[in-house]
Amino acid sequence: FSPDGKRIVTAGGDRKARVFSAETGECLLIIEGEHTDELTCCCFSHDGKYVLTSSYDKTTRLRNATDGTLVKTLRHTDWVRSCAFSFDDKLIV
């Protein structure tokens, strides 16, 4: 859930993250294009401005939660099975 409880983000085996309205269930945004394998996790930042996605493609990607624009790609040496922001949103785990 987004911090305000109005949106839900999901990670899919189709390599896409989707942002839905928590109230209506309407898909507001489909985030796709950069991950090359299944997504394993996703979350909103605590301020609701960003979505973080992780994948079996050995990357974690930071995106704008409004339009899905890619902000940063973090590359790893193995699968990334989960992702999270620190409480103050300054660090990505």
PDB file of N, CA and C in Angstrom:
ATOM      1  N   PHE A   1       0.831  -1.193   0.000  1.00  0.00           N
ATOM      2  CA  PHE A   1       0.000   0.000   0.000  1.00  0.00           C
ATOM      3  C   PHE A   1       0.874   1.255   0.000  1.00  0.00           C
ATOM      4  N   SER A   2       0.373   2.294  -0.640  1.00  0.00           N
ATOM      5  CA  SER A   2       1.033   3.594  -0.540  1.00  0.00           C
ATOM      6  C   SER A   2       0.819   4.129   0.881  1.00  0.00           C
ATOM      7  N   PRO A   3       1.642   5.060   1.319  1.00  0.00           N
ATOM      8  CA  PRO A   3       1.518   5.570   2.682  1.00  0.00           C
ATOM      9  C   PRO A   3       0.136   6.157   3.002  1.00  0.00           C
ATOM     10  N   ASP A   4      -0.525   6.729   2.009  1.00  0.00           N
ATOM     11  CA  ASP A   4      -1.850   7.302   2.248  1.00  0.00           C
ATOM     12  C   ASP A   4      -2.976   6.272   2.111  1.00  0.00           C
ATOM     13  N   GLY A   5      -2.614   5.027   1.757  1.00  0.00           N
ATOM     14  CA  GLY A   5      -3.586   3.952   1.637  1.00  0.00           C
ATOM     15  C   GLY A   5      -4.443   4.005   0.386  1.00  0.00           C
ATOM     16  N   LYS A   6      -4.133   4.905  -0.528  1.00  0.00           N
ATOM     17  CA  LYS A   6      -4.970   5.074  -1.729  1.00  0.00           C
ATOM     18  C   LYS A   6      -4.542   4.215  -2.914  1.00  0.00           C
ATOM     19  N   ARG A   7      -3.295   3.722  -2.889  1.00  0.00           N
ATOM     20  CA  ARG A   7      -2.793   2.915  -4.002  1.00  0.00           C
ATOM     21  C   ARG A   7      -2.173   1.621  -3.490  1.00  0.00           C
ATOM     22  N   ILE A   8      -2.194   0.622  -4.366  1.00  0.00           N
ATOM     23  CA  ILE A   8      -1.568  -0.677  -4.095  1.00  0.00           C
ATOM     24  C   ILE A   8      -0.633  -0.958  -5.258  1.00  0.00           C
ATOM     25  N   VAL A   9       0.579  -1.440  -4.982  1.00  0.00           N
ATOM     26  CA  VAL A   9       1.498  -1.832  -6.046  1.00  0.00           C
ATOM     27  C   VAL A   9       1.716  -3.339  -5.969  1.00  0.00           C
ATOM     28  N   THR A  10       1.715  -3.995  -7.137  1.00  0.00           N
ATOM     29  CA  THR A  10       1.923  -5.445  -7.201  1.00  0.00           C
ATOM     30  C   THR A  10       3.072  -5.769  -8.144  1.00  0.00           C
ATOM     31  N   ALA A  11       3.758  -6.881  -7.864  1.00  0.00           N
ATOM     32  CA  ALA A  11       4.861  -7.371  -8.689  1.00  0.00           C
ATOM     33  C   ALA A  11       4.408  -8.638  -9.394  1.00  0.00           C
ATOM     34  N   GLY A  12       4.643  -8.720 -10.703  1.00  0.00           N
ATOM     35  CA  GLY A  12       4.147  -9.860 -11.455  1.00  0.00           C
ATOM     36  C   GLY A  12       5.204 -10.708 -12.111  1.00  0.00           C
ATOM     37  N   GLY A  13       4.818 -11.947 -12.382  1.00  0.00           N
ATOM     38  CA  GLY A  13       5.681 -12.863 -13.114  1.00  0.00           C
ATOM     39  C   GLY A  13       5.826 -12.473 -14.576  1.00  0.00           C
ATOM     40  N   ASP A  14       5.006 -11.531 -15.019  1.00  0.00           N
ATOM     41  CA  ASP A  14       5.076 -11.042 -16.400  1.00  0.00           C
ATOM     42  C   ASP A  14       6.055  -9.886 -16.556  1.00  0.00           C
ATOM     43  N   ARG A  15       6.876  -9.644 -15.510  1.00  0.00           N
ATOM     44  CA  ARG A  15       7.905  -8.602 -15.496  1.00  0.00           C
ATOM     45  C   ARG A  15       7.331  -7.189 -15.367  1.00  0.00           C
ATOM     46  N   LYS A  16       6.095  -7.085 -14.937  1.00  0.00           N
ATOM     47  CA  LYS A  16       5.454  -5.788 -14.806  1.00  0.00           C
ATOM     48  C   LYS A  16       5.021  -5.539 -13.358  1.00  0.00           C
ATOM     49  N   ALA A  17       5.112  -4.292 -12.952  1.00  0.00           N
ATOM     50  CA  ALA A  17       4.523  -3.857 -11.693  1.00  0.00           C
ATOM     51  C   ALA A  17       3.287  -3.045 -12.050  1.00  0.00           C
ATOM     52  N   ARG A  18       2.259  -3.206 -11.255  1.00  0.00           N
ATOM     53  CA  ARG A  18       1.027  -2.471 -11.518  1.00  0.00           C
ATOM     54  C   ARG A  18       0.622  -1.700 -10.263  1.00  0.00           C
ATOM     55  N   VAL A  19       0.168  -0.475 -10.478  1.00  0.00           N
ATOM     56  CA  VAL A  19      -0.335   0.356  -9.399  1.00  0.00           C
ATOM     57  C   VAL A  19      -1.849   0.450  -9.575  1.00  0.00           C
ATOM     58  N   PHE A  20      -2.570   0.097  -8.511  1.00  0.00           N
ATOM     59  CA  PHE A  20      -4.026   0.079  -8.537  1.00  0.00           C
ATOM     60  C   PHE A  20      -4.596   1.078  -7.540  1.00  0.00           C
ATOM     61  N   SER A  21      -5.798   1.547  -7.817  1.00  0.00           N
ATOM     62  CA  SER A  21      -6.550   2.321  -6.843  1.00  0.00           C
ATOM     63  C   SER A  21      -7.030   1.353  -5.773  1.00  0.00           C
ATOM     64  N   ALA A  22      -6.753   1.642  -4.513  1.00  0.00           N
ATOM     65  CA  ALA A  22      -7.204   0.768  -3.426  1.00  0.00           C
ATOM     66  C   ALA A  22      -8.719   0.839  -3.269  1.00  0.00           C
ATOM     67  N   GLU A  23      -9.300   1.937  -3.684  1.00  0.00           N
ATOM     68  CA  GLU A  23     -10.747   2.118  -3.529  1.00  0.00           C
ATOM     69  C   GLU A  23     -11.537   1.422  -4.636  1.00  0.00           C
ATOM     70  N   THR A  24     -11.101   1.595  -5.891  1.00  0.00           N
ATOM     71  CA  THR A  24     -11.890   1.081  -7.020  1.00  0.00           C
ATOM     72  C   THR A  24     -11.312  -0.179  -7.656  1.00  0.00           C
ATOM     73  N   GLY A  25     -10.018  -0.443  -7.428  1.00  0.00           N
ATOM     74  CA  GLY A  25      -9.364  -1.573  -8.074  1.00  0.00           C
ATOM     75  C   GLY A  25      -8.905  -1.273  -9.483  1.00  0.00           C
ATOM     76  N   GLU A  26      -9.110  -0.056  -9.943  1.00  0.00           N
ATOM     77  CA  GLU A  26      -8.700   0.346 -11.286  1.00  0.00           C
ATOM     78  C   GLU A  26      -7.175   0.380 -11.385  1.00  0.00           C
ATOM     79  N   CYS A  27      -6.649  -0.140 -12.487  1.00  0.00           N
ATOM     80  CA  CYS A  27      -5.208  -0.074 -12.720  1.00  0.00           C
ATOM     81  C   CYS A  27      -4.862   1.346 -13.152  1.00  0.00           C
ATOM     82  N   LEU A  28      -4.039   2.017 -12.368  1.00  0.00           N
ATOM     83  CA  LEU A  28      -3.659   3.398 -12.620  1.00  0.00           C
ATOM     84  C   LEU A  28      -2.378   3.514 -13.431  1.00  0.00           C
ATOM     85  N   LEU A  29      -1.512   2.505 -13.321  1.00  0.00           N
ATOM     86  CA  LEU A  29      -0.198   2.569 -13.958  1.00  0.00           C
ATOM     87  C   LEU A  29       0.348   1.165 -14.133  1.00  0.00           C
ATOM     88  N   ILE A  30       0.914   0.892 -15.306  1.00  0.00           N
ATOM     89  CA  ILE A  30       1.660  -0.346 -15.538  1.00  0.00           C
ATOM     90  C   ILE A  30       3.112   0.056 -15.749  1.00  0.00           C
ATOM     91  N   ILE A  31       3.981  -0.499 -14.917  1.00  0.00           N
ATOM     92  CA  ILE A  31       5.418  -0.218 -15.005  1.00  0.00           C
ATOM     93  C   ILE A  31       6.072  -1.409 -15.680  1.00  0.00           C
ATOM     94  N   GLU A  32       6.646  -1.183 -16.849  1.00  0.00           N
ATOM     95  CA  GLU A  32       7.236  -2.282 -17.609  1.00  0.00           C
ATOM     96  C   GLU A  32       8.392  -1.781 -18.461  1.00  0.00           C
ATOM     97  N   GLY A  33       9.128  -2.730 -19.024  1.00  0.00           N
ATOM     98  CA  GLY A  33      10.119  -2.373 -20.015  1.00  0.00           C
ATOM     99  C   GLY A  33      11.559  -2.640 -19.682  1.00  0.00           C
ATOM    100  N   GLU A  34      11.955  -2.521 -18.424  1.00  0.00           N
ATOM    101  CA  GLU A  34      13.380  -2.693 -18.123  1.00  0.00           C
ATOM    102  C   GLU A  34      13.736  -4.056 -17.531  1.00  0.00           C
ATOM    103  N   HIS A  35      12.897  -4.608 -16.675  1.00  0.00           N
ATOM    104  CA  HIS A  35      13.216  -5.906 -16.079  1.00  0.00           C
ATOM    105  C   HIS A  35      13.153  -6.998 -17.151  1.00  0.00           C
ATOM    106  N   THR A  36      14.094  -7.919 -17.099  1.00  0.00           N
ATOM    107  CA  THR A  36      14.163  -8.993 -18.099  1.00  0.00           C
ATOM    108  C   THR A  36      13.776 -10.354 -17.534  1.00  0.00           C
ATOM    109  N   ASP A  37      13.310 -10.392 -16.278  1.00  0.00           N
ATOM    110  CA  ASP A  37      12.852 -11.625 -15.655  1.00  0.00           C
ATOM    111  C   ASP A  37      11.741 -11.267 -14.663  1.00  0.00           C
ATOM    112  N   GLU A  38      11.156 -12.280 -14.058  1.00  0.00           N
ATOM    113  CA  GLU A  38      10.039 -12.082 -13.141  1.00  0.00           C
ATOM    114  C   GLU A  38      10.384 -11.115 -12.011  1.00  0.00           C
ATOM    115  N   LEU A  39       9.398 -10.323 -11.603  1.00  0.00           N
ATOM    116  CA  LEU A  39       9.569  -9.472 -10.436  1.00  0.00           C
ATOM    117  C   LEU A  39       9.365 -10.314  -9.185  1.00  0.00           C
ATOM    118  N   THR A  40      10.099  -9.988  -8.152  1.00  0.00           N
ATOM    119  CA  THR A  40      10.010 -10.736  -6.897  1.00  0.00           C
ATOM    120  C   THR A  40       9.391  -9.929  -5.765  1.00  0.00           C
ATOM    121  N   CYS A  41       9.460  -8.600  -5.876  1.00  0.00           N
ATOM    122  CA  CYS A  41       8.972  -7.755  -4.786  1.00  0.00           C
ATOM    123  C   CYS A  41       8.794  -6.339  -5.309  1.00  0.00           C
ATOM    124  N   CYS A  42       7.966  -5.580  -4.609  1.00  0.00           N
ATOM    125  CA  CYS A  42       7.816  -4.159  -4.914  1.00  0.00           C
ATOM    126  C   CYS A  42       7.288  -3.444  -3.685  1.00  0.00           C
ATOM    127  N   CYS A  43       7.533  -2.143  -3.611  1.00  0.00           N
ATOM    128  CA  CYS A  43       7.030  -1.365  -2.479  1.00  0.00           C
ATOM    129  C   CYS A  43       7.057   0.120  -2.816  1.00  0.00           C
ATOM    130  N   PHE A  44       6.251   0.870  -2.096  1.00  0.00           N
ATOM    131  CA  PHE A  44       6.268   2.329  -2.173  1.00  0.00           C
ATOM    132  C   PHE A  44       7.278   2.873  -1.171  1.00  0.00           C
ATOM    133  N   SER A  45       7.863   4.020  -1.503  1.00  0.00           N
ATOM    134  CA  SER A  45       8.648   4.747  -0.516  1.00  0.00           C
ATOM    135  C   SER A  45       7.689   5.304   0.530  1.00  0.00           C
ATOM    136  N   HIS A  46       8.206   5.681   1.679  1.00  0.00           N
ATOM    137  CA  HIS A  46       7.359   6.173   2.765  1.00  0.00           C
ATOM    138  C   HIS A  46       6.693   7.506   2.446  1.00  0.00           C
ATOM    139  N   ASP A  47       7.267   8.268   1.515  1.00  0.00           N
ATOM    140  CA  ASP A  47       6.634   9.517   1.103  1.00  0.00           C
ATOM    141  C   ASP A  47       5.695   9.320  -0.088  1.00  0.00           C
ATOM    142  N   GLY A  48       5.658   8.078  -0.632  1.00  0.00           N
ATOM    143  CA  GLY A  48       4.755   7.750  -1.734  1.00  0.00           C
ATOM    144  C   GLY A  48       5.209   8.224  -3.104  1.00  0.00           C
ATOM    145  N   LYS A  49       6.398   8.813  -3.186  1.00  0.00           N
ATOM    146  CA  LYS A  49       6.877   9.366  -4.458  1.00  0.00           C
ATOM    147  C   LYS A  49       7.517   8.329  -5.372  1.00  0.00           C
ATOM    148  N   TYR A  50       7.984   7.216  -4.796  1.00  0.00           N
ATOM    149  CA  TYR A  50       8.733   6.227  -5.569  1.00  0.00           C
ATOM    150  C   TYR A  50       8.191   4.817  -5.365  1.00  0.00           C
ATOM    151  N   VAL A  51       8.435   3.996  -6.393  1.00  0.00           N
ATOM    152  CA  VAL A  51       8.172   2.559  -6.319  1.00  0.00           C
ATOM    153  C   VAL A  51       9.499   1.861  -6.547  1.00  0.00           C
ATOM    154  N   LEU A  52       9.778   0.874  -5.728  1.00  0.00           N
ATOM    155  CA  LEU A  52      10.988   0.069  -5.850  1.00  0.00           C
ATOM    156  C   LEU A  52      10.571  -1.323  -6.294  1.00  0.00           C
ATOM    157  N   THR A  53      11.253  -1.870  -7.313  1.00  0.00           N
ATOM    158  CA  THR A  53      10.967  -3.231  -7.772  1.00  0.00           C
ATOM    159  C   THR A  53      12.248  -4.046  -7.759  1.00  0.00           C
ATOM    160  N   SER A  54      12.125  -5.341  -7.451  1.00  0.00           N
ATOM    161  CA  SER A  54      13.271  -6.249  -7.518  1.00  0.00           C
ATOM    162  C   SER A  54      12.892  -7.433  -8.400  1.00  0.00           C
ATOM    163  N   SER A  55      13.937  -8.125  -8.905  1.00  0.00           N
ATOM    164  CA  SER A  55      13.680  -9.150  -9.909  1.00  0.00           C
ATOM    165  C   SER A  55      14.740 -10.245  -9.900  1.00  0.00           C
ATOM    166  N   TYR A  56      14.352 -11.367 -10.510  1.00  0.00           N
ATOM    167  CA  TYR A  56      15.310 -12.441 -10.753  1.00  0.00           C
ATOM    168  C   TYR A  56      16.360 -12.037 -11.787  1.00  0.00           C
ATOM    169  N   ASP A  57      16.192 -10.879 -12.429  1.00  0.00           N
ATOM    170  CA  ASP A  57      17.194 -10.428 -13.403  1.00  0.00           C
ATOM    171  C   ASP A  57      18.406  -9.771 -12.746  1.00  0.00           C
ATOM    172  N   LYS A  58      18.475  -9.862 -11.408  1.00  0.00           N
ATOM    173  CA  LYS A  58      19.612  -9.373 -10.624  1.00  0.00           C
ATOM    174  C   LYS A  58      19.655  -7.856 -10.512  1.00  0.00           C
ATOM    175  N   THR A  59      18.481  -7.212 -10.616  1.00  0.00           N
ATOM    176  CA  THR A  59      18.430  -5.765 -10.465  1.00  0.00           C
ATOM    177  C   THR A  59      17.316  -5.353  -9.513  1.00  0.00           C
ATOM    178  N   THR A  60      17.499  -4.159  -8.977  1.00  0.00           N
ATOM    179  CA  THR A  60      16.468  -3.442  -8.238  1.00  0.00           C
ATOM    180  C   THR A  60      16.327  -2.109  -8.952  1.00  0.00           C
ATOM    181  N   ARG A  61      15.085  -1.700  -9.194  1.00  0.00           N
ATOM    182  CA  ARG A  61      14.876  -0.464  -9.956  1.00  0.00           C
ATOM    183  C   ARG A  61      14.000   0.506  -9.170  1.00  0.00           C
ATOM    184  N   LEU A  62      14.443   1.745  -9.144  1.00  0.00           N
ATOM    185  CA  LEU A  62      13.731   2.823  -8.480  1.00  0.00           C
ATOM    186  C   LEU A  62      12.998   3.623  -9.543  1.00  0.00           C
ATOM    187  N   ARG A  63      11.686   3.841  -9.316  1.00  0.00           N
ATOM    188  CA  ARG A  63      10.876   4.530 -10.313  1.00  0.00           C
ATOM    189  C   ARG A  63      10.002   5.600  -9.671  1.00  0.00           C
ATOM    190  N   ASN A  64       9.628   6.563 -10.484  1.00  0.00           N
ATOM    191  CA  ASN A  64       8.663   7.568 -10.083  1.00  0.00           C
ATOM    192  C   ASN A  64       7.308   6.886  -9.957  1.00  0.00           C
ATOM    193  N   ALA A  65       6.629   7.053  -8.830  1.00  0.00           N
ATOM    194  CA  ALA A  65       5.358   6.360  -8.589  1.00  0.00           C
ATOM    195  C   ALA A  65       4.196   6.954  -9.365  1.00  0.00           C
ATOM    196  N   THR A  66       4.357   8.146  -9.898  1.00  0.00           N
ATOM    197  CA  THR A  66       3.285   8.794 -10.642  1.00  0.00           C
ATOM    198  C   THR A  66       3.227   8.339 -12.091  1.00  0.00           C
ATOM    199  N   ASP A  67       4.404   8.297 -12.740  1.00  0.00           N
ATOM    200  CA  ASP A  67       4.408   7.964 -14.167  1.00  0.00           C
ATOM    201  C   ASP A  67       5.284   6.760 -14.534  1.00  0.00           C
ATOM    202  N   GLY A  68       5.970   6.157 -13.560  1.00  0.00           N
ATOM    203  CA  GLY A  68       6.786   4.968 -13.804  1.00  0.00           C
ATOM    204  C   GLY A  68       8.160   5.231 -14.371  1.00  0.00           C
ATOM    205  N   THR A  69       8.531   6.493 -14.504  1.00  0.00           N
ATOM    206  CA  THR A  69       9.837   6.841 -15.057  1.00  0.00           C
ATOM    207  C   THR A  69      10.953   6.205 -14.228  1.00  0.00           C
ATOM    208  N   LEU A  70      11.901   5.574 -14.923  1.00  0.00           N
ATOM    209  CA  LEU A  70      13.038   4.952 -14.255  1.00  0.00           C
ATOM    210  C   LEU A  70      13.968   6.026 -13.718  1.00  0.00           C
ATOM    211  N   VAL A  71      14.297   5.933 -12.431  1.00  0.00           N
ATOM    212  CA  VAL A  71      15.190   6.885 -11.774  1.00  0.00           C
ATOM    213  C   VAL A  71      16.582   6.293 -11.632  1.00  0.00           C
ATOM    214  N   LYS A  72      16.657   5.028 -11.233  1.00  0.00           N
ATOM    215  CA  LYS A  72      17.959   4.400 -10.952  1.00  0.00           C
ATOM    216  C   LYS A  72      17.842   2.889 -11.043  1.00  0.00           C
ATOM    217  N   THR A  73      18.881   2.245 -11.572  1.00  0.00           N
ATOM    218  CA  THR A  73      18.981   0.790 -11.587  1.00  0.00           C
ATOM    219  C   THR A  73      20.157   0.376 -10.726  1.00  0.00           C
ATOM    220  N   LEU A  74      19.910  -0.535  -9.788  1.00  0.00           N
ATOM    221  CA  LEU A  74      20.968  -1.086  -8.939  1.00  0.00           C
ATOM    222  C   LEU A  74      21.203  -2.527  -9.373  1.00  0.00           C
ATOM    223  N   ARG A  75      22.432  -2.857  -9.722  1.00  0.00           N
ATOM    224  CA  ARG A  75      22.758  -4.191 -10.209  1.00  0.00           C
ATOM    225  C   ARG A  75      23.401  -5.024  -9.108  1.00  0.00           C
ATOM    226  N   HIS A  76      23.033  -6.301  -9.061  1.00  0.00           N
ATOM    227  CA  HIS A  76      23.522  -7.228  -8.047  1.00  0.00           C
ATOM    228  C   HIS A  76      24.182  -8.420  -8.731  1.00  0.00           C
ATOM    229  N   THR A  77      24.810  -9.291  -7.960  1.00  0.00           N
ATOM    230  CA  THR A  77      25.493 -10.457  -8.519  1.00  0.00           C
ATOM    231  C   THR A  77      24.611 -11.700  -8.530  1.00  0.00           C
ATOM    232  N   ASP A  78      23.431 -11.616  -7.935  1.00  0.00           N
ATOM    233  CA  ASP A  78      22.517 -12.753  -7.889  1.00  0.00           C
ATOM    234  C   ASP A  78      21.083 -12.232  -7.855  1.00  0.00           C
ATOM    235  N   TRP A  79      20.115 -13.128  -7.843  1.00  0.00           N
ATOM    236  CA  TRP A  79      18.707 -12.744  -7.786  1.00  0.00           C
ATOM    237  C   TRP A  79      18.451 -11.789  -6.634  1.00  0.00           C
ATOM    238  N   VAL A  80      17.530 -10.881  -6.840  1.00  0.00           N
ATOM    239  CA  VAL A  80      17.097  -9.995  -5.770  1.00  0.00           C
ATOM    240  C   VAL A  80      15.676 -10.413  -5.422  1.00  0.00           C
ATOM    241  N   ARG A  81      15.506 -10.969  -4.252  1.00  0.00           N
ATOM    242  CA  ARG A  81      14.219 -11.567  -3.885  1.00  0.00           C
ATOM    243  C   ARG A  81      13.306 -10.633  -3.109  1.00  0.00           C
ATOM    244  N   SER A  82      13.848  -9.557  -2.560  1.00  0.00           N
ATOM    245  CA  SER A  82      13.003  -8.604  -1.850  1.00  0.00           C
ATOM    246  C   SER A  82      13.662  -7.231  -1.889  1.00  0.00           C
ATOM    247  N   CYS A  83      12.872  -6.216  -1.566  1.00  0.00           N
ATOM    248  CA  CYS A  83      13.384  -4.852  -1.552  1.00  0.00           C
ATOM    249  C   CYS A  83      12.574  -4.031  -0.560  1.00  0.00           C
ATOM    250  N   ALA A  84      13.204  -2.985  -0.036  1.00  0.00           N
ATOM    251  CA  ALA A  84      12.521  -2.114   0.924  1.00  0.00           C
ATOM    252  C   ALA A  84      13.280  -0.800   1.041  1.00  0.00           C
ATOM    253  N   PHE A  85      12.574   0.207   1.502  1.00  0.00           N
ATOM    254  CA  PHE A  85      13.173   1.492   1.828  1.00  0.00           C
ATOM    255  C   PHE A  85      13.412   1.546   3.332  1.00  0.00           C
ATOM    256  N   SER A  86      14.458   2.254   3.730  1.00  0.00           N
ATOM    257  CA  SER A  86      14.628   2.527   5.148  1.00  0.00           C
ATOM    258  C   SER A  86      13.510   3.471   5.581  1.00  0.00           C
ATOM    259  N   PHE A  87      13.297   3.586   6.877  1.00  0.00           N
ATOM    260  CA  PHE A  87      12.195   4.389   7.397  1.00  0.00           C
ATOM    261  C   PHE A  87      12.220   5.831   6.886  1.00  0.00           C
ATOM    262  N   ASP A  88      13.426   6.397   6.723  1.00  0.00           N
ATOM    263  CA  ASP A  88      13.550   7.779   6.275  1.00  0.00           C
ATOM    264  C   ASP A  88      13.713   7.892   4.753  1.00  0.00           C
ATOM    265  N   ASP A  89      13.598   6.771   4.045  1.00  0.00           N
ATOM    266  CA  ASP A  89      13.717   6.716   2.573  1.00  0.00           C
ATOM    267  C   ASP A  89      15.103   7.086   2.046  1.00  0.00           C
ATOM    268  N   LYS A  90      16.103   7.151   2.906  1.00  0.00           N
ATOM    269  CA  LYS A  90      17.448   7.509   2.457  1.00  0.00           C
ATOM    270  C   LYS A  90      18.233   6.300   1.960  1.00  0.00           C
ATOM    271  N   LEU A  91      17.838   5.095   2.376  1.00  0.00           N
ATOM    272  CA  LEU A  91      18.546   3.880   1.994  1.00  0.00           C
ATOM    273  C   LEU A  91      17.575   2.884   1.372  1.00  0.00           C
ATOM    274  N   ILE A  92      18.121   2.031   0.501  1.00  0.00           N
ATOM    275  CA  ILE A  92      17.363   0.949  -0.115  1.00  0.00           C
ATOM    276  C   ILE A  92      18.004  -0.351   0.338  1.00  0.00           C
ATOM    277  N   VAL A  93      17.178  -1.270   0.810  1.00  0.00           N
ATOM    278  CA  VAL A  93      17.670  -2.563   1.271  1.00  0.00           C
ATOM    279  C   VAL A  93      17.227  -3.629   0.288  1.00  0.00           C
TER     280      VAL A  93
END
